Coordinates of C-alpha atoms in Angstrom, one line a residue:
M3 CA -9.4 -10.9 14.9
S4 CA -10.4 -11.5 18.5
A5 CA -7.8 -10.5 21.1
P6 CA -6.5 -12.8 23.8
T7 CA -6.9 -11.0 27.2
D8 CA -5.3 -13.5 29.6
P9 CA -2.4 -11.7 31.3
R10 CA -0.5 -14.9 31.3
E11 CA -0.5 -14.9 27.5
P12 CA 2.9 -14.1 25.8
E13 CA 3.3 -10.5 24.7
V14 CA 4.0 -11.9 21.2
L15 CA 2.1 -14.8 19.9
V16 CA 4.3 -16.8 17.4
H17 CA 3.0 -19.6 15.3
T18 CA 3.2 -21.1 11.8
E19 CA 0.3 -22.2 9.6
G20 CA 0.9 -23.6 6.2
R21 CA 3.6 -21.6 4.5
A22 CA 3.3 -18.6 6.7
G23 CA 4.8 -17.6 10.1
F24 CA 2.6 -15.3 12.1
L25 CA 3.7 -12.7 14.7
T26 CA 0.8 -11.2 16.7
L27 CA 1.7 -8.4 19.0
N28 CA -0.3 -9.2 22.1
R29 CA -0.8 -6.3 24.5
P30 CA -4.2 -5.2 23.3
R31 CA -4.9 -3.0 26.3
A32 CA -1.8 -1.0 25.5
I33 CA -2.5 -1.0 21.8
N34 CA 0.3 -3.5 21.6
A35 CA 3.0 -1.0 22.7
L36 CA 6.4 -2.6 22.3
T37 CA 8.5 -3.8 25.2
H38 CA 12.1 -5.0 25.1
P39 CA 11.1 -8.6 25.5
M40 CA 8.7 -8.2 22.5
V41 CA 11.6 -6.9 20.3
R42 CA 13.7 -9.9 21.3
R43 CA 11.0 -12.4 20.6
I44 CA 10.3 -11.0 17.2
D45 CA 14.0 -11.2 16.4
E46 CA 14.2 -14.8 17.6
A47 CA 11.3 -15.8 15.4
L48 CA 12.8 -14.1 12.4
T49 CA 16.1 -16.0 13.0
E50 CA 14.2 -19.3 13.1
W51 CA 12.0 -18.6 10.0
E52 CA 14.8 -17.1 7.9
H53 CA 16.4 -20.5 7.8
D54 CA 13.2 -22.6 7.7
P55 CA 12.3 -23.5 4.1
A56 CA 8.8 -24.4 5.2
V57 CA 8.1 -20.7 6.0
T58 CA 8.0 -18.6 2.9
T59 CA 6.1 -15.5 4.3
V60 CA 6.1 -13.7 7.6
V61 CA 3.0 -11.8 8.7
I62 CA 2.9 -9.3 11.6
R63 CA -0.4 -8.1 13.1
G64 CA -1.8 -6.7 16.3
A65 CA -4.2 -8.3 18.8
G66 CA -7.4 -6.5 19.6
E67 CA -9.4 -4.0 17.6
R68 CA -7.4 -0.8 18.2
G69 CA -4.3 -1.2 16.1
L70 CA -1.1 -2.9 15.2
C71 CA 1.1 -1.0 17.7
A72 CA 0.9 2.4 19.4
G73 CA 4.7 2.6 19.6
G74 CA 7.3 1.9 22.3
D75 CA 6.3 1.8 26.0
I76 CA 6.9 5.5 26.6
R77 CA 5.9 5.4 30.3
A78 CA 8.8 3.0 30.9
I79 CA 11.1 5.4 29.0
H80 CA 9.8 8.3 31.2
D81 CA 10.6 6.3 34.3
D82 CA 14.0 5.3 33.0
A83 CA 14.9 8.8 32.0
R84 CA 13.9 10.2 35.4
A85 CA 16.0 7.5 37.1
G86 CA 19.0 8.1 34.9
G87 CA 19.0 4.4 33.8
T88 CA 20.2 2.6 30.7
A89 CA 17.1 0.4 30.0
S90 CA 15.9 2.7 27.2
V91 CA 19.3 2.8 25.5
D92 CA 19.4 -1.0 25.6
F93 CA 15.9 -1.2 24.2
W94 CA 16.6 1.2 21.3
R95 CA 19.8 -0.6 20.5
D96 CA 17.9 -3.9 19.9
E97 CA 14.8 -2.2 18.4
Y98 CA 16.8 -0.4 15.7
R99 CA 18.7 -3.5 14.8
L100 CA 15.4 -5.2 14.4
N101 CA 14.1 -2.4 12.2
A102 CA 17.2 -2.9 9.9
R103 CA 16.7 -6.6 9.9
I104 CA 13.1 -6.3 8.8
A105 CA 14.1 -4.2 5.9
R106 CA 16.7 -6.8 4.8
F107 CA 14.6 -9.9 5.5
P108 CA 14.9 -12.2 2.6
K109 CA 11.3 -13.5 2.5
P110 CA 8.1 -11.5 2.1
Y111 CA 7.3 -9.7 5.4
V112 CA 3.7 -8.7 5.4
A113 CA 2.5 -6.0 7.8
F114 CA -1.1 -5.6 8.7
M115 CA -1.1 -1.8 9.5
D116 CA -4.7 -1.8 10.7
G117 CA -5.8 0.8 13.2
I118 CA -3.2 2.8 15.1
V119 CA 0.3 2.4 13.9
M120 CA 2.6 4.9 15.6
G121 CA 6.3 5.3 16.5
G122 CA 7.7 1.9 17.1
G123 CA 4.7 0.4 15.3
V124 CA 6.0 2.0 12.1
G125 CA 9.4 0.5 12.9
V126 CA 8.1 -3.1 12.8
S127 CA 5.9 -2.5 9.8
G128 CA 7.1 0.4 7.6
H129 CA 10.3 -1.4 6.6
G130 CA 8.5 -4.5 5.6
S131 CA 8.3 -5.6 1.9
V132 CA 4.5 -5.8 1.9
R133 CA 2.7 -3.1 3.9
I134 CA -1.1 -3.3 4.1
V135 CA -3.3 -0.4 5.3
T136 CA -7.0 -0.4 5.8
E137 CA -9.8 2.2 6.2
R138 CA -9.0 2.1 9.9
S139 CA -5.3 2.9 9.6
R140 CA -3.9 5.9 11.4
V141 CA -0.1 6.0 10.7
A142 CA 2.0 8.6 12.5
M143 CA 5.3 9.6 14.0
P144 CA 4.1 11.8 16.8
E145 CA 7.4 12.2 18.7
T146 CA 7.8 16.0 18.7
G147 CA 4.7 16.2 20.9
I148 CA 6.6 14.4 23.7
G149 CA 10.0 16.1 23.2
F150 CA 11.4 13.3 21.1
V151 CA 12.4 12.8 17.5
P152 CA 11.1 10.3 14.9
D153 CA 13.2 7.2 15.3
V154 CA 12.9 3.5 14.2
G155 CA 14.0 4.6 10.7
G156 CA 11.2 7.1 10.6
T157 CA 13.4 9.9 9.3
H158 CA 14.6 7.5 6.5
L159 CA 11.0 6.8 5.4
L160 CA 9.7 10.4 5.8
S161 CA 12.7 12.0 4.1
R162 CA 11.9 10.0 1.0
A163 CA 8.2 10.9 0.9
P164 CA 7.2 13.1 -2.2
G165 CA 7.9 16.8 -1.8
E166 CA 7.7 18.0 1.8
L167 CA 5.0 15.6 2.9
G168 CA 7.4 13.8 5.2
T169 CA 8.5 17.0 6.8
H170 CA 4.9 17.9 7.5
L171 CA 4.2 14.5 9.0
A172 CA 7.3 14.5 11.1
L173 CA 7.1 18.0 12.6
T174 CA 3.4 17.9 13.3
G175 CA 3.0 14.3 14.1
A176 CA -0.2 14.3 12.0
Q177 CA -1.9 11.0 11.4
A178 CA -2.0 9.6 7.9
D179 CA -5.0 7.6 6.7
A180 CA -4.7 4.8 4.2
A181 CA -4.5 7.0 1.1
D182 CA -2.1 9.4 2.8
A183 CA 0.2 6.6 3.9
L184 CA 0.2 5.2 0.4
L185 CA 1.0 8.6 -1.0
A186 CA 3.8 9.2 1.5
G187 CA 5.4 5.8 0.8
L188 CA 4.6 4.4 4.2
A189 CA 2.4 1.6 2.8
D190 CA 2.0 -0.4 -0.4
H191 CA -1.6 -1.7 -0.6
F192 CA -5.1 -1.0 0.6
V193 CA -7.1 -3.9 1.9
P194 CA -10.5 -3.5 3.7
S195 CA -10.1 -4.5 7.3
A196 CA -13.0 -7.0 7.0
A197 CA -10.8 -8.8 4.4
L198 CA -7.8 -9.3 6.6
P199 CA -8.8 -12.7 8.0
A200 CA -9.3 -14.0 4.4
L201 CA -5.9 -12.5 3.4
A202 CA -4.2 -14.1 6.3
A203 CA -5.7 -17.5 5.3
D204 CA -4.6 -17.0 1.7
L205 CA -1.0 -16.2 2.9
T206 CA -0.8 -19.6 4.5
R207 CA -1.1 -21.3 1.1
L208 CA -0.3 -18.8 -1.7
P209 CA 2.7 -16.6 -2.6
A210 CA 2.4 -13.3 -0.8
A211 CA 2.1 -11.3 -4.0
E212 CA -0.7 -13.5 -5.3
A213 CA -2.6 -13.5 -2.0
V214 CA -2.4 -9.7 -1.6
A215 CA -3.5 -9.2 -5.2
R216 CA -6.7 -11.1 -4.5
H217 CA -7.7 -8.6 -1.8
A218 CA -6.1 -5.2 -2.6
R219 CA -8.6 -2.5 -3.6
P220 CA -8.3 1.3 -4.3
A221 CA -8.0 3.3 -1.1
P222 CA -10.7 5.8 -0.2
A223 CA -9.6 9.4 -0.9
G224 CA -7.2 11.0 1.6
G225 CA -6.4 14.6 2.5
L226 CA -2.7 15.1 1.9
A227 CA -2.9 15.1 -1.9
A228 CA -5.1 18.2 -1.8
R229 CA -2.7 20.0 0.6
R230 CA 0.5 19.3 -1.4
D231 CA 0.7 22.9 -2.8
W232 CA 1.0 24.7 0.5
I233 CA 2.9 21.9 2.2
D234 CA 5.6 21.9 -0.4
A235 CA 5.8 25.7 -0.5
C236 CA 6.0 26.2 3.2
Y237 CA 8.1 23.3 4.4
T238 CA 11.0 24.0 2.0
A239 CA 12.2 26.7 4.4
D240 CA 15.6 26.1 5.9
T241 CA 14.5 26.6 9.5
V242 CA 11.5 25.7 11.7
E243 CA 11.0 29.4 12.3
G244 CA 10.9 29.9 8.5
I245 CA 8.4 27.1 8.1
V246 CA 6.1 28.6 10.8
E247 CA 6.3 32.0 9.2
R248 CA 5.4 30.7 5.7
L249 CA 2.5 28.7 7.1
T250 CA 1.2 31.7 9.0
D251 CA 1.6 34.0 6.0
S252 CA 0.3 31.6 3.3
G253 CA -3.2 32.8 3.3
V254 CA -4.5 29.3 3.7
P255 CA -6.5 28.8 6.9
E256 CA -5.4 25.2 7.3
A257 CA -1.8 26.1 6.9
K258 CA -2.2 28.8 9.6
E259 CA -3.8 26.2 11.9
T260 CA -0.8 24.0 11.3
A261 CA 1.5 26.7 12.4
T262 CA -0.4 26.9 15.6
V263 CA 0.0 23.2 16.1
L264 CA 3.8 23.4 15.5
L265 CA 4.1 26.0 18.2
T266 CA 2.7 23.5 20.8
R267 CA 5.5 21.0 20.0
S268 CA 8.9 20.9 21.7
P269 CA 11.0 23.6 20.1
T270 CA 14.1 21.6 20.7
A271 CA 12.6 18.4 19.2
L272 CA 11.3 20.4 16.2
K273 CA 14.7 21.7 15.4
A274 CA 16.4 18.3 15.9
T275 CA 13.8 16.6 13.7
L276 CA 14.1 19.1 10.8
A277 CA 17.9 18.7 10.9
A278 CA 17.5 14.9 11.0
L279 CA 15.2 14.8 8.1
R280 CA 17.5 17.0 6.0
R281 CA 20.5 14.8 6.9
A282 CA 18.5 11.6 6.2
R283 CA 18.0 12.7 2.6
T284 CA 21.7 12.6 2.1
L285 CA 22.4 9.2 3.8
D286 CA 22.7 6.2 1.5
S287 CA 21.1 3.5 3.7
L288 CA 18.6 2.8 6.4
E289 CA 21.4 1.6 8.6
A290 CA 23.2 4.9 8.4
T291 CA 20.0 6.7 9.3
L292 CA 19.4 4.4 12.3
N293 CA 22.9 5.1 13.5
M294 CA 22.0 8.8 13.4
E295 CA 18.7 8.3 15.1
F296 CA 20.3 6.3 17.9
R297 CA 22.5 9.3 18.7
L298 CA 19.4 11.5 18.7
S299 CA 17.4 9.2 20.9
C300 CA 20.2 9.0 23.5
A301 CA 20.5 12.8 23.4
A302 CA 16.8 13.1 24.0
L303 CA 17.0 10.8 27.0
S304 CA 19.0 13.5 28.9
S305 CA 16.9 16.4 27.6
P306 CA 14.3 17.8 30.0
D307 CA 11.7 17.9 27.2
L308 CA 11.3 14.1 26.9
V309 CA 10.4 13.6 30.6
E310 CA 8.2 16.6 30.5
G311 CA 6.5 15.7 27.3
I312 CA 5.6 12.2 28.4
R313 CA 4.5 13.5 31.8
A314 CA 2.1 15.9 30.1
Q315 CA 0.7 13.5 27.5
V316 CA 0.8 10.1 29.3
V317 CA 1.4 10.4 33.0
D318 CA -0.5 13.4 34.3
K319 CA -2.4 13.9 31.0
D320 CA -2.8 17.6 31.5
R321 CA -1.7 18.2 27.9
D322 CA 0.3 21.2 29.0
P323 CA 4.0 20.6 28.6
R324 CA 6.4 23.2 29.8
W325 CA 9.3 23.0 27.3
T326 CA 12.9 24.0 28.0
P327 CA 13.6 26.3 26.3
P328 CA 9.9 27.3 25.7
T329 CA 10.4 29.0 22.3
L330 CA 12.1 28.2 19.0
A331 CA 14.2 31.4 19.4
G332 CA 15.7 29.9 22.5
V333 CA 17.1 26.8 20.7
T334 CA 20.5 27.7 19.2
A335 CA 22.2 26.0 16.3
Q336 CA 24.8 24.7 18.8
D337 CA 22.0 23.2 20.9
T338 CA 20.8 21.3 17.9
A339 CA 24.3 20.2 16.8
R340 CA 24.9 18.6 20.2
W341 CA 22.2 16.1 19.5
F342 CA 24.1 14.8 16.5
G343 CA 27.4 14.5 18.3
P344 CA 28.9 11.5 20.1
Q345 CA 26.9 10.3 23.1
P346 CA 28.2 8.7 26.3
T347 CA 26.1 5.7 25.4
G348 CA 28.3 5.0 22.3
D349 CA 27.1 4.4 18.8
L350 CA 24.8 1.9 17.2
G351 CA 27.3 0.8 14.6
L352 CA 25.0 -0.7 12.1
V353 CA 26.6 -1.4 8.7
A354 CA 24.6 -1.7 5.5
P355 CA 25.1 -5.1 3.7
Q356 CA 27.4 -4.9 0.6
H357 CA 25.9 -6.1 -2.6

């Protein structure tokens, strides 16, 4: 798919063709990072198409060659946090409501998870009913590397992955390829990237299931399946310190390297993330998990690690964040518990539909 580059183009291209409605995230230079107006525009289109009998399938895809969506606009979050503003809270409130809506959308919602799909990109794709990955897919929730926690329903998805795969992906922020995403339950079908235009054309005239079946293929082998033994053994520990210790002492070189990676992440974010994943396993709906994540995100906004993490990774790009506190031992159980408590911003208040 060629990418529009005219800066006057809308950030989301919305059109219908045949029986399909197409949403194309259109910020290719930013790998289609989500802004608040983009979230609102997607929601508006879904409202229109939900009640339009001529539209039987919705397709979301990204402009350009780099990916569906690299996440939220974290530079804007950095600036808002430094200024003590409310723009990020307002954005998350609408974004998380959109994530819940996508999960409940009554028509097939087909996500082309081609290329980079991270953070908020998972939110607009991973809750869809038909999730397509390609040989170019790199799916990740890399939030702990910027002092944040997996959000957009990410803890809901990852807490339901087989064994401890979701814990590994959430704490490390590791990228999942197509086979890994399928194994972890983040995707449903593999389609070669070269076949996406033909699939899009078929979706304009065929039922979604029939169109996808024409193009789905076995995915190339991934790496997570071969790592299941040490991942499941190490990540069942009750604490992040316990996980790091098990990884270090496992006798598996790759596990030891993973322990080293974890020690570069925000200690506070790691502990909040592990607690969130464990709680998400017990929650009975995506909506309940999003309510929890909203509290966590608002707590992160006032944490020094979020501003520092984004500074190090995106603003100054020195890749040398100075976390506060700098070690896992410095983060107490009370520190972590505060992230889950009531926030001055209020609650999200999502309620799961009753059946």
